[in-house]
mmCIF file of C-alpha atoms and ligand atoms in Angstrom:
data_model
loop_
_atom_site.group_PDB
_atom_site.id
_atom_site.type_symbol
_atom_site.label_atom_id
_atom_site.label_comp_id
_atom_site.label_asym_id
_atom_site.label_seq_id
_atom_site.Cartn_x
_atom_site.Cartn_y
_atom_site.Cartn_z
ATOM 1 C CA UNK A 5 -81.352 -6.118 32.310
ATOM 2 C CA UNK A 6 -79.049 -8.686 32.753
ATOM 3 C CA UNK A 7 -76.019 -7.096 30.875
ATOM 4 C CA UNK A 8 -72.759 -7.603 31.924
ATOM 5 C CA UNK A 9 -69.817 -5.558 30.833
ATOM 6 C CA UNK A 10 -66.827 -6.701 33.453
ATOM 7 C CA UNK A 11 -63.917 -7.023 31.000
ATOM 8 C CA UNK A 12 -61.930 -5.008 28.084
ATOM 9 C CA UNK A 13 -62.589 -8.387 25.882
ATOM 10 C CA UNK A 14 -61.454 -7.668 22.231
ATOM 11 C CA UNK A 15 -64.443 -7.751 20.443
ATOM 12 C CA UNK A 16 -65.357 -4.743 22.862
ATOM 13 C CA UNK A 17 -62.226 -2.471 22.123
ATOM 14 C CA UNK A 18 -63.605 -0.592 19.039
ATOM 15 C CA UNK A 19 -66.722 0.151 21.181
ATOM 16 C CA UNK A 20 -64.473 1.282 23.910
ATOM 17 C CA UNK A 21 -62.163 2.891 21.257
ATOM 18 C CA UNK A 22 -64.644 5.478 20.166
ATOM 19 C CA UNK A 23 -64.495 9.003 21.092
ATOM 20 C CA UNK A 24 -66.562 11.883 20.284
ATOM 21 C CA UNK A 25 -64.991 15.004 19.742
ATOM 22 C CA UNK A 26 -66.139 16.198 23.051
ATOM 23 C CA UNK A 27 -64.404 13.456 24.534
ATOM 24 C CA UNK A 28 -61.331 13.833 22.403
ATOM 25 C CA UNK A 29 -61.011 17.820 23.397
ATOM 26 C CA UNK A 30 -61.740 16.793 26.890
ATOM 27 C CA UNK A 31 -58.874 14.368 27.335
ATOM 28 C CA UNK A 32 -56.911 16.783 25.974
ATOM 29 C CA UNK A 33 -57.030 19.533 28.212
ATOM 30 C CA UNK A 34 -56.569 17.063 30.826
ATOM 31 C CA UNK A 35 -53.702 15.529 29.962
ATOM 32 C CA UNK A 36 -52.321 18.951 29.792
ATOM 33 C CA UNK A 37 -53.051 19.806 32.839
ATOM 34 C CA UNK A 38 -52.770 17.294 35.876
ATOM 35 C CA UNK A 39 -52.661 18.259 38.989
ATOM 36 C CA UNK A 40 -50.195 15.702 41.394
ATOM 37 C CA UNK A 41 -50.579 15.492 44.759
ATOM 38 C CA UNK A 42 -47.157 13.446 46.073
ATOM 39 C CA UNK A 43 -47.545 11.077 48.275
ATOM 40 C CA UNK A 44 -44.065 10.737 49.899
ATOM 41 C CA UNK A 45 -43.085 8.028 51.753
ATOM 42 C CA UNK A 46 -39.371 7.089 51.396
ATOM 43 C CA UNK A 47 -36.543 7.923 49.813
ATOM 44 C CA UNK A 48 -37.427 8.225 46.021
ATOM 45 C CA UNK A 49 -38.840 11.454 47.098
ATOM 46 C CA UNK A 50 -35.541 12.923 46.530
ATOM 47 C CA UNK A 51 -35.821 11.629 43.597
ATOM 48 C CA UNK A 52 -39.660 12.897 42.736
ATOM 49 C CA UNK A 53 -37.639 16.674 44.132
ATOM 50 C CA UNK A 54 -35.203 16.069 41.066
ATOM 51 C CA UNK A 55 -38.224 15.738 39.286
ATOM 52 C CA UNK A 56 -39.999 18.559 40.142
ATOM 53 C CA UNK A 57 -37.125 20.553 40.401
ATOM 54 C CA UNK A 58 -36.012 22.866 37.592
ATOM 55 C CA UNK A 59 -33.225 20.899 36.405
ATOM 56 C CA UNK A 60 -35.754 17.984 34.957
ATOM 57 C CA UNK A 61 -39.132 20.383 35.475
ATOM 58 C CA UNK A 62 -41.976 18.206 35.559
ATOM 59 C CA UNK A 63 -43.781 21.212 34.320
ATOM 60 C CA UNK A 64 -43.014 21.464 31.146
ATOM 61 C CA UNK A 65 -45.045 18.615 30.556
ATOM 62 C CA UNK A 66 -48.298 20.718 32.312
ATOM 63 C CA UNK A 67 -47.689 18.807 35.586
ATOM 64 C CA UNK A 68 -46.115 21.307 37.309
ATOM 65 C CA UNK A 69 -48.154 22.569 40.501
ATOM 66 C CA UNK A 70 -48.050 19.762 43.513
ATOM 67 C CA UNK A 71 -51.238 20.214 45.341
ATOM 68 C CA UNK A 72 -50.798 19.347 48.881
ATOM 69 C CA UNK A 73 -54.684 18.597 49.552
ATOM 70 C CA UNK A 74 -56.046 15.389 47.796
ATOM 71 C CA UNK A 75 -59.568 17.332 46.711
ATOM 72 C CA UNK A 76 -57.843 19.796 44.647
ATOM 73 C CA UNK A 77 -55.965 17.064 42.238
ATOM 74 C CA UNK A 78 -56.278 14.121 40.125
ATOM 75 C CA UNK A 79 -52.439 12.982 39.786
ATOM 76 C CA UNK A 80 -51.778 10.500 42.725
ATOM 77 C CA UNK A 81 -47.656 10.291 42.569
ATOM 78 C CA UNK A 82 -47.434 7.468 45.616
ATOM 79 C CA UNK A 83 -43.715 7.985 45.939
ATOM 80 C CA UNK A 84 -41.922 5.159 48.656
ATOM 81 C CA UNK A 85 -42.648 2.208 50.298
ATOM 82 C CA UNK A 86 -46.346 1.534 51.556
ATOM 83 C CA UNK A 87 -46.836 0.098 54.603
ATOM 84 C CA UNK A 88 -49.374 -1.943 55.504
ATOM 85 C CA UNK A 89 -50.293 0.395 58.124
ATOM 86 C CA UNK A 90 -50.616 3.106 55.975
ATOM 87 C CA UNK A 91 -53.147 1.090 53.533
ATOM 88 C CA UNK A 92 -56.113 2.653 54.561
ATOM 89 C CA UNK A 93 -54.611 6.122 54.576
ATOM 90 C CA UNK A 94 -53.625 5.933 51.061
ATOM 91 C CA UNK A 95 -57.036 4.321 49.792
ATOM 92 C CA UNK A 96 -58.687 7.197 51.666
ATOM 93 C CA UNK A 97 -56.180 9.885 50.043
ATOM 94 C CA UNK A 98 -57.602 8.409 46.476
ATOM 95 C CA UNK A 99 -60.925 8.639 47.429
ATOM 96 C CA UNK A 100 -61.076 11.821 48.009
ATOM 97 C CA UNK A 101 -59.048 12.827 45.400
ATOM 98 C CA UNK A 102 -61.412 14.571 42.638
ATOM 99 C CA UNK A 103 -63.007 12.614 39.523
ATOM 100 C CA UNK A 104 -61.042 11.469 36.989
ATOM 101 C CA UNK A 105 -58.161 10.548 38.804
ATOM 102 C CA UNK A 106 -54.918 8.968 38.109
ATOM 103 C CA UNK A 107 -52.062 6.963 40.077
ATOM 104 C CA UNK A 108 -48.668 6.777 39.175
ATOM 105 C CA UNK A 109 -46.782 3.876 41.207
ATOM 106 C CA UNK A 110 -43.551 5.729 41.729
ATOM 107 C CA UNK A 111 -40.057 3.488 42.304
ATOM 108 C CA UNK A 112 -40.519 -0.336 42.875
ATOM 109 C CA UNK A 113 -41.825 -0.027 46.120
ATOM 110 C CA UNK A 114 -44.363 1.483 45.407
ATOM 111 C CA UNK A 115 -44.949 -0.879 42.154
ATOM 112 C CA UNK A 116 -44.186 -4.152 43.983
ATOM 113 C CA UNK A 117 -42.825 -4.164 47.677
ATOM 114 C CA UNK A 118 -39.349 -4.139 45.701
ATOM 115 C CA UNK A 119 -36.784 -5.985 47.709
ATOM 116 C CA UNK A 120 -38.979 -6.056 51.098
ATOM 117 C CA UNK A 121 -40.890 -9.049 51.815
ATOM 118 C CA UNK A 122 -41.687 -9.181 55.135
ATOM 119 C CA UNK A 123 -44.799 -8.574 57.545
ATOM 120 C CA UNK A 124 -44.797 -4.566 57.541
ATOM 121 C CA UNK A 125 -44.651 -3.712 53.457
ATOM 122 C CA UNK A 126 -47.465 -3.879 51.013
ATOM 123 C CA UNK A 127 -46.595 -5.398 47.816
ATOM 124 C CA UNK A 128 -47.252 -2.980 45.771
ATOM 125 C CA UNK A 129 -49.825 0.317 46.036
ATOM 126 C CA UNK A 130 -52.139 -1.576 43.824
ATOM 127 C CA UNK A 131 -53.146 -3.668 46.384
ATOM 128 C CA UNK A 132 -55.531 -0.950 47.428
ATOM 129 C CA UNK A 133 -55.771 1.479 44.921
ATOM 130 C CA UNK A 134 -55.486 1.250 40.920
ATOM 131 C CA UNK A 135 -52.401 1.930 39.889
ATOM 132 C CA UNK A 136 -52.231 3.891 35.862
ATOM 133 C CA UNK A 137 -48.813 3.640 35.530
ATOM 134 C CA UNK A 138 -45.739 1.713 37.021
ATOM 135 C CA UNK A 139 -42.367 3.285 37.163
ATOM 136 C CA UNK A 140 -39.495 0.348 38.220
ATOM 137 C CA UNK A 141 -35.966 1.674 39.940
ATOM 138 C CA UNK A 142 -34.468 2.013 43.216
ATOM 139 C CA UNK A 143 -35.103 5.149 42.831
ATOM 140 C CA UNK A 144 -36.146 5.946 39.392
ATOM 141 C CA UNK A 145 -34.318 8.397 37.295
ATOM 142 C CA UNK A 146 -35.724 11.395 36.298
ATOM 143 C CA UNK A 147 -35.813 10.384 32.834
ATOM 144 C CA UNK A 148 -38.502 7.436 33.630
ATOM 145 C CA UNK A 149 -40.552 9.234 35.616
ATOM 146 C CA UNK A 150 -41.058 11.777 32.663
ATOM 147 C CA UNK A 151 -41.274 8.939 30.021
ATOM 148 C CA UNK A 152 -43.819 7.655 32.722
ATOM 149 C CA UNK A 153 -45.661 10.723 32.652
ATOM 150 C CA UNK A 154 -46.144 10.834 28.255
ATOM 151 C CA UNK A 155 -47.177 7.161 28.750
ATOM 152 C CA UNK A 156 -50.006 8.499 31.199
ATOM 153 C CA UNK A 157 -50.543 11.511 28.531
ATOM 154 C CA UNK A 158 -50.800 8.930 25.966
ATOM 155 C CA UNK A 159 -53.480 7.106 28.084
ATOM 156 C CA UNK A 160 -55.528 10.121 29.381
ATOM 157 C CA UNK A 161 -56.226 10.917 25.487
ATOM 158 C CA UNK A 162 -57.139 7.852 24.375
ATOM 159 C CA UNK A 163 -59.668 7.577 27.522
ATOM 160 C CA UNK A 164 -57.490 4.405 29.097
ATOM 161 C CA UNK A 165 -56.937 5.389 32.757
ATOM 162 C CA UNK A 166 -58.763 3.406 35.355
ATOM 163 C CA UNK A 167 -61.204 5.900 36.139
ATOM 164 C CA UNK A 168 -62.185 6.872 32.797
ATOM 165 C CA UNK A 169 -62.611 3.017 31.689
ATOM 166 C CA UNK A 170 -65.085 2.907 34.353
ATOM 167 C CA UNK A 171 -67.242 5.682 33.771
ATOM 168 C CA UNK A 172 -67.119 4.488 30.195
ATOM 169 C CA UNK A 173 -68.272 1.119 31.445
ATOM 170 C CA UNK A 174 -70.832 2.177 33.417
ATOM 171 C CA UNK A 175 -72.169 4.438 30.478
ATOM 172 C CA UNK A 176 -72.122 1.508 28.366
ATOM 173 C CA UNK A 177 -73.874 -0.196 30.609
ATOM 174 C CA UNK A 178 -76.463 2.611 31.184
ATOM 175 C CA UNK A 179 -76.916 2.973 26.941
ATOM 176 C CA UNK A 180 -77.254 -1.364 26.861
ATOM 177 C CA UNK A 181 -79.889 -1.788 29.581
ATOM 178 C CA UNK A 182 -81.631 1.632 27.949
ATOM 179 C CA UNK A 183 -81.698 -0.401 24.284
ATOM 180 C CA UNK A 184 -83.561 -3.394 26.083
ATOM 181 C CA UNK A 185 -85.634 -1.659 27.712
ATOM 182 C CA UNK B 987 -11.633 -0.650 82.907
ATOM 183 C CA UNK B 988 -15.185 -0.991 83.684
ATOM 184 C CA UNK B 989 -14.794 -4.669 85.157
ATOM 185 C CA UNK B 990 -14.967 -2.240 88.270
ATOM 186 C CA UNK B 991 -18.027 -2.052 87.963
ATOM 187 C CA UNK B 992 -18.684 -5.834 87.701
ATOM 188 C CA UNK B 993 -16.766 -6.509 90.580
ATOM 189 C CA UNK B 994 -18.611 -3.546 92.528
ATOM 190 C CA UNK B 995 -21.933 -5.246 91.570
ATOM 191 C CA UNK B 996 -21.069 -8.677 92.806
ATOM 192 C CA UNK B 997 -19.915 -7.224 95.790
ATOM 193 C CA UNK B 998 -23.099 -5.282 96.651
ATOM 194 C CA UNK B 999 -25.793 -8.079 94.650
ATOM 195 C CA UNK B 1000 -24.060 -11.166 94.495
ATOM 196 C CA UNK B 1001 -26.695 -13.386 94.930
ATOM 197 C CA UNK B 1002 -28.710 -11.867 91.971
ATOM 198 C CA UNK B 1003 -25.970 -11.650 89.915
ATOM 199 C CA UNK B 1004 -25.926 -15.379 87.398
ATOM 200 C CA UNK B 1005 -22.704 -14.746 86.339
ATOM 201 C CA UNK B 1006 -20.524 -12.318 83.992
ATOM 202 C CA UNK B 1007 -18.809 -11.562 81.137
ATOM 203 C CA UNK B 1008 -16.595 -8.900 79.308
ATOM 204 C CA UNK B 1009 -16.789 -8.883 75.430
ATOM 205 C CA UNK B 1010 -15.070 -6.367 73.388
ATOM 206 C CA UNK B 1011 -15.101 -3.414 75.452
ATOM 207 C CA UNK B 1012 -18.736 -4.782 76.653
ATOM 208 C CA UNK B 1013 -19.397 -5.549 80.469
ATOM 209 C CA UNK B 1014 -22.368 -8.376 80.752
ATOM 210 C CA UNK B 1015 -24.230 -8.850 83.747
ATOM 211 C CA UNK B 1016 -26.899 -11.622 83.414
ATOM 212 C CA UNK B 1017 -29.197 -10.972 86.515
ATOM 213 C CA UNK B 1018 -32.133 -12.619 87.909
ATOM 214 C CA UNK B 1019 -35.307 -11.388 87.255
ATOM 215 C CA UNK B 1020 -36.862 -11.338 90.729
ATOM 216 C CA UNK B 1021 -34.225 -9.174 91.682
ATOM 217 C CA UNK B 1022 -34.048 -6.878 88.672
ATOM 218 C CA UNK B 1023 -35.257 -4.254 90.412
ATOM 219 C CA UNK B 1024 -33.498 -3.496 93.213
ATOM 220 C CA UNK B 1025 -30.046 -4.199 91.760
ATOM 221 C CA UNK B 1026 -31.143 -1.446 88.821
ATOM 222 C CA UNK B 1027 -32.062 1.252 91.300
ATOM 223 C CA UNK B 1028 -28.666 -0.045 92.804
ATOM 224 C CA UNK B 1029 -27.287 0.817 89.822
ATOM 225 C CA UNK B 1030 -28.877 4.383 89.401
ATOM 226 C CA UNK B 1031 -28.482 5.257 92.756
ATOM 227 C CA UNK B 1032 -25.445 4.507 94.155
ATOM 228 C CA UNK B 1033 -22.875 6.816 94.329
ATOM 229 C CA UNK B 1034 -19.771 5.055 92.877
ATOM 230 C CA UNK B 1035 -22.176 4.052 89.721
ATOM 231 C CA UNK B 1036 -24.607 6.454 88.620
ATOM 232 C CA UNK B 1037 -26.238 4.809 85.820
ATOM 233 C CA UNK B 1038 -28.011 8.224 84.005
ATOM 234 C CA UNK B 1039 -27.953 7.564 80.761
ATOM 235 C CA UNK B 1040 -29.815 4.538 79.461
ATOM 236 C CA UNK B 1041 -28.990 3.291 75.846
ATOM 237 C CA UNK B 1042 -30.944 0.716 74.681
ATOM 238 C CA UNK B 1043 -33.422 -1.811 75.443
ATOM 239 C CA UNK B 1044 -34.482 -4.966 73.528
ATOM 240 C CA UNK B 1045 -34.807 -8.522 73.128
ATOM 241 C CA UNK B 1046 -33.035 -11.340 71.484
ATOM 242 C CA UNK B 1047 -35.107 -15.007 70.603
ATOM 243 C CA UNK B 1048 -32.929 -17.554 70.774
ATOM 244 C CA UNK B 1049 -35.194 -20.598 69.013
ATOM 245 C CA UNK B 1050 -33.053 -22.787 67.356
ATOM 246 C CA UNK B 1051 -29.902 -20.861 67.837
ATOM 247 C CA UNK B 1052 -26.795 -21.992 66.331
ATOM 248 C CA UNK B 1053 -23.454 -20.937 64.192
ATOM 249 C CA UNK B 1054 -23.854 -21.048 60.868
ATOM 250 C CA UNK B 1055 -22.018 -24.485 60.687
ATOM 251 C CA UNK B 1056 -23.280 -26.062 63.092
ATOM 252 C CA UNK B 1057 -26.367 -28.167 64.233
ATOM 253 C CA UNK B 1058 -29.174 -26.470 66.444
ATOM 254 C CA UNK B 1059 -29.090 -29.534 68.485
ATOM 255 C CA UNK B 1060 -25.840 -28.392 70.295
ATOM 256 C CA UNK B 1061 -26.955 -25.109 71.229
ATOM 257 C CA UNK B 1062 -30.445 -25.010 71.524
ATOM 258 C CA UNK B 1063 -33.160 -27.183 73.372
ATOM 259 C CA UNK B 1064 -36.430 -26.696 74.784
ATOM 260 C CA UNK B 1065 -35.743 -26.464 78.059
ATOM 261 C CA UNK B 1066 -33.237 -23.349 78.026
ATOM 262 C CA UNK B 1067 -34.991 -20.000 78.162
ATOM 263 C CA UNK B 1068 -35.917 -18.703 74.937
ATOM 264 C CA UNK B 1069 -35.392 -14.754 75.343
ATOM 265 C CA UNK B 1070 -33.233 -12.660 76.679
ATOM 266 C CA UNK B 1071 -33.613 -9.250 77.575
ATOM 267 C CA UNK B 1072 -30.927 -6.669 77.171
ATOM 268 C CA UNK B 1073 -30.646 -2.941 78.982
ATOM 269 C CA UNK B 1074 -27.469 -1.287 77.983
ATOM 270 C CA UNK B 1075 -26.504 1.308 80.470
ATOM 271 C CA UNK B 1076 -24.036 4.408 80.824
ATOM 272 C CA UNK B 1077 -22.910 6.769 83.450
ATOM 273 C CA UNK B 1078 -22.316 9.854 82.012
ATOM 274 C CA UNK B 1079 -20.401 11.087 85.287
ATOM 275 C CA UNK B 1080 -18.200 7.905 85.922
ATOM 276 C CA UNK B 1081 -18.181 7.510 82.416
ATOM 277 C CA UNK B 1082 -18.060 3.741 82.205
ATOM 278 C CA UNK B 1083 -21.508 1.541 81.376
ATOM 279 C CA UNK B 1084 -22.387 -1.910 81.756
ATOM 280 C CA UNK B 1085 -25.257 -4.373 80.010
ATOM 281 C CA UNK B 1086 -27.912 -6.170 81.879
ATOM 282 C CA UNK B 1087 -29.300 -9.386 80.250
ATOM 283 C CA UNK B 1088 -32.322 -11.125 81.868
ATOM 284 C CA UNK B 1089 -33.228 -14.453 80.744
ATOM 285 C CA UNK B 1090 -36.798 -15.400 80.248
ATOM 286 C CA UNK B 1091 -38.512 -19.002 79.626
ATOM 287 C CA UNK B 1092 -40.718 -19.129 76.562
ATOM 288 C CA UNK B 1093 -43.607 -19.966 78.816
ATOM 289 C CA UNK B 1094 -43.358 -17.025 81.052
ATOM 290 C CA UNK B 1095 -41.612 -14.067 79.310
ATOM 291 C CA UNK B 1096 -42.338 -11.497 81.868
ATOM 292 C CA UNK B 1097 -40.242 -9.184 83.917
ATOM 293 C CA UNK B 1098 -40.272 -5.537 86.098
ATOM 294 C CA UNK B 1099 -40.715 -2.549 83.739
ATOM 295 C CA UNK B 1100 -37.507 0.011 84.817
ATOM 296 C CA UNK B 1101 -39.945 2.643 82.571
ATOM 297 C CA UNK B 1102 -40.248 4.368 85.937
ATOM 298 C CA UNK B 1103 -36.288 4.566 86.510
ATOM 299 C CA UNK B 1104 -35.340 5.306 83.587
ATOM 300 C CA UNK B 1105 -38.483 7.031 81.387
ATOM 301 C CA UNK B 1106 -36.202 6.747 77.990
ATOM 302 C CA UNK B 1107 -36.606 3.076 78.117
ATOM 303 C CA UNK B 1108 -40.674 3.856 78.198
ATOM 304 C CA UNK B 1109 -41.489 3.474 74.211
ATOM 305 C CA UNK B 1110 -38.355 1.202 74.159
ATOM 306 C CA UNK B 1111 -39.800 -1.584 76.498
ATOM 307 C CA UNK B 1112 -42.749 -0.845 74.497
ATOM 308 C CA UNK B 1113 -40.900 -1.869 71.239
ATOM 309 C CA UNK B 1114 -39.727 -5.222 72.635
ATOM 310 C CA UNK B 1115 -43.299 -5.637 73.534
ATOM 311 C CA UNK B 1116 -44.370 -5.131 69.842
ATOM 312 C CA UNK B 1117 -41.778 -6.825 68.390
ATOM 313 C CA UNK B 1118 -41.151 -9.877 70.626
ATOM 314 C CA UNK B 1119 -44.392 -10.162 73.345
ATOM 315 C CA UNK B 1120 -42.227 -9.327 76.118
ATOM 316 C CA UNK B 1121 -44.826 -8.209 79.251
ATOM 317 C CA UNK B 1122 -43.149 -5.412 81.146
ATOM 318 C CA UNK B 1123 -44.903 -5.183 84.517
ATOM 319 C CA UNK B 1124 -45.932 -2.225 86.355
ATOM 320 C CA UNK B 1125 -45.099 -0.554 82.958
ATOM 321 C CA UNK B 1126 -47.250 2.542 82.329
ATOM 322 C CA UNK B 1127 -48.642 1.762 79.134
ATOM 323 C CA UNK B 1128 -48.152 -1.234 77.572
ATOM 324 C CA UNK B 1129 -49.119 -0.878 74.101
ATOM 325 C CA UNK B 1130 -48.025 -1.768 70.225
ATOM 326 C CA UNK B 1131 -45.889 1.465 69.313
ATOM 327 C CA UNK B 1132 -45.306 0.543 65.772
ATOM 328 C CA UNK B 1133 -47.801 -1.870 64.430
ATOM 329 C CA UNK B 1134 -51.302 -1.608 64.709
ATOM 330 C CA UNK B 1135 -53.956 -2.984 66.880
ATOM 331 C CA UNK B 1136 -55.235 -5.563 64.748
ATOM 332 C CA UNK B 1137 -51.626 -7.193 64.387
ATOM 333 C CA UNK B 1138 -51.673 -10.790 65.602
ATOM 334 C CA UNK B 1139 -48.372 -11.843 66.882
ATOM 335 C CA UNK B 1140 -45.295 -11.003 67.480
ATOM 336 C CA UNK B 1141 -43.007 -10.279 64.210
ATOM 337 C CA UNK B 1142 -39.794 -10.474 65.097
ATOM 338 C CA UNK B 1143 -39.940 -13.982 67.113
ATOM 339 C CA UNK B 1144 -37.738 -16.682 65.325
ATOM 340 C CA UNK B 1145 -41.314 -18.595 64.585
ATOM 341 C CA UNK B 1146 -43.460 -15.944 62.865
ATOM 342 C CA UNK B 1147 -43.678 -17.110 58.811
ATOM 343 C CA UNK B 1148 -41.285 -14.377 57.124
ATOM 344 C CA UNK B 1149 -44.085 -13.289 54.868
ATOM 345 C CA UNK B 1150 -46.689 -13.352 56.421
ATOM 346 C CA UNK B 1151 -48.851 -10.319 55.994
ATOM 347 C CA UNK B 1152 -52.082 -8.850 58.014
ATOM 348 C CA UNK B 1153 -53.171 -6.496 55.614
ATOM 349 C CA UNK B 1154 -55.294 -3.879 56.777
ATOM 350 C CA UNK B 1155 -57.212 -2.914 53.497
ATOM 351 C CA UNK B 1156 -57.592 -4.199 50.023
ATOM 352 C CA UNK B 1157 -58.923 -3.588 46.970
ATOM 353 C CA UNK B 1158 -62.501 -3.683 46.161
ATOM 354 C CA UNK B 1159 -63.123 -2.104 42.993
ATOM 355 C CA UNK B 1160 -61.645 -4.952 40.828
ATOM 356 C CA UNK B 1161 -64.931 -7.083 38.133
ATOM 357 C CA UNK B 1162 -66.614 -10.057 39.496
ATOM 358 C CA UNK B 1163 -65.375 -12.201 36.885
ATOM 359 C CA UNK B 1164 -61.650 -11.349 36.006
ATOM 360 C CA UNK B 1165 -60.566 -12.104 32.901
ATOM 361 C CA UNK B 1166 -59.347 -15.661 32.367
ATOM 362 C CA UNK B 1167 -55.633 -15.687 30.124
ATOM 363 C CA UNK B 1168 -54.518 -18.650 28.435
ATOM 364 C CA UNK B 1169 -51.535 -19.713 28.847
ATOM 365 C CA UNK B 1170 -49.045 -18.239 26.522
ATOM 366 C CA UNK B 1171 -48.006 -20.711 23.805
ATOM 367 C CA UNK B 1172 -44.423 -20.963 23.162
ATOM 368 C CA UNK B 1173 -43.188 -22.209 19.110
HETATM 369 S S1 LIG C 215 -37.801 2.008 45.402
HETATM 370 FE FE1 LIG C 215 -35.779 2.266 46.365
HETATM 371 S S2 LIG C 215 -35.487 4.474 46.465
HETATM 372 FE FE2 LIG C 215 -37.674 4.107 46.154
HETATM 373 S S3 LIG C 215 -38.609 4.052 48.181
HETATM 374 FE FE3 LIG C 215 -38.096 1.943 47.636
HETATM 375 S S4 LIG C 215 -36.068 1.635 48.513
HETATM 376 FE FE4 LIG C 215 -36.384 3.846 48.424
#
């Protein structure tokens, strides 16, 4: 026992790196085919509706079918500001949301507080919840949020979203403390 | 026009009535607080003023009060009351409307609910109470409307720290030992 495996430290990333070709096909059907649930808050949703709306079509890039119940996605698009108030109701959204899951930080509200700093606004979703990917602009255009969306693509592949670093950590951790022992 | 109605209500309440003023368009009535009540049913009641539509409610902290070039000192001490509470009221019949103010020591900021006159002002008086820890008494059911229970204090006094947060959740998922960064060196 004893191991400890807390940080992406450099001398790890070739170790973390590796993918079997299991792994590799994996990622690749799921980058291909997330499923976002939207949580809308504020106004960028009318931008997240340009979005999803033919004109930009999120779904050419396999994103394309908003679920509206957090167990039947892994895409968590938090769209507006966050209260503090609604903290707990996003953190529980995300943990119900099935495994491996992503967040997209949509608009810089959602990313930082953006221009409210006061006693009602959380700055930023990540104070609760791990945020994949941040998208700045009051409101975003469409073009970022679908740059934003190959960057995630980019990361689901190459097994770098939150979730999938941890289960990689904690498998690392499982195959370390099996070699000791 | 409606300084009608001022003069009717220093007629009928003069003795509750501190004093008056008309501001663009705006009739002011600042009334004590003891008699709040029966000059407001007064004003619902009475034939020549029909108060039925009520507006607005809400508060206004006056801590350290001053124009922007002045110095606080001139306009603001301790021992003036702190908040002032503002009804805004219209008669759709008569078709004129007037503003009550009530003025409230910091000490003591307490006055009669009109909730059961008027049941618009219900969540309203319930807002000032959120907002500014004005008690409304004999109100219904005094609670926060827009913040939660936890919340300590009242956010929209003069003295609550701007950012001051009372966050509700946070994270738990991030490693025990974070990763230490050097301090980028610059050439
Ligand atoms: S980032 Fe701008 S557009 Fe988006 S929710 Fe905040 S204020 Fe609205």
């Amino acid at each position: 026992m004893g191991v400890e495996i807390t940080t992406t430290r450099l001398e790890d990333a070739a170790k973390w790196a590796k993918q079997s070709t299991l792994e590799k096909a994996t990622n690749w059907g799921r980058k291909f085919s997330l499923f976002s649930y939207p949580f809308v808050t504020a106004c960028c949703g009318m931008e997240f509706m340009s979005v999803a709306g033919p004109k930009y079509d999120l779904a050419r890039f396999g994103a394309e079918f908003p679920r509206f119940s957090p167990r039947q996605s892994d895409l968590l698009m938090v769209v507006g500001t966050v209260t503090e108030k609604q903290g707990p109701a996003v953190k529980r959204v995300f943990d119900q949301m099935a495994e491996p899951k992503w967040v997209i930080a949509f608009g810089v509200c959602a990313s930082t507080g953006g221009f409210y700093q006061n006693y009602h606004t959380m700055p930023g979703v990540d104070q609760v919840i791990p945020v994949d990917v941040y998208i700045p602009g009051c409101p975003p255009r469409p073009e970022q949020v679908l740059d934003a969306l190959i960057l995630l693509m980019d990361r689901i592949q190459s097994g770098r979203g939150h979730s999938q670093l941890r289960d990689k950590r904690e498998q690392l951790i499982a195959s370390a403390s099996s070699d000791e022992g | 026009m409606a300084q009608k109605v001022l003069d009717a209500l220093k007629a009928a309440h003069g003795a509750a009535v501190d004093r008056t003023a008309s501001a663009h368009t705006d009739e002011i009535a600042w009334i004590k607080r003891d008699q709040l009540l029966a000059v407001a049913t007064w004003l619902k009641n009475d034939a020549a003023m029909l108060f039925d539509a009520p507006v607005f409610c809400t508060a206004i902290d006056w801590i350290d009060y001053r124009p922007l070039d002045r110095p606080p000192s001139e306009f603001w001490s301790e021992d003036k009351p702190r908040f002032t509470v503002a009804y805004q009221l219209r008669s759709s019949k008569h078709r004129h409307r007037i503003r009550i103010e009530i003025e409230l020591p910091e000490a003591d900021p307490k006055l009669p609910s009109l909730a059961g006159l008027w049941p618009a002002f219900n969540w309203q008086e319930r807002e000032t109470f959120d907002m500014y820890g004005i008690r409304f008494d004999g109100h219904p059911d005094l609670r926060r409307i827009y913040l939660y229970e936890e919340f300590v204090g009242y956010p929209l006094r003069k003295d609550y720290p701007k950012e001051k947060r009372q966050p509700l959740v946070r994270r738990d998922d991030l490693p025990m030992n974070p990763i230490k960064v050097a301090p980028m060196e610059h050439k």
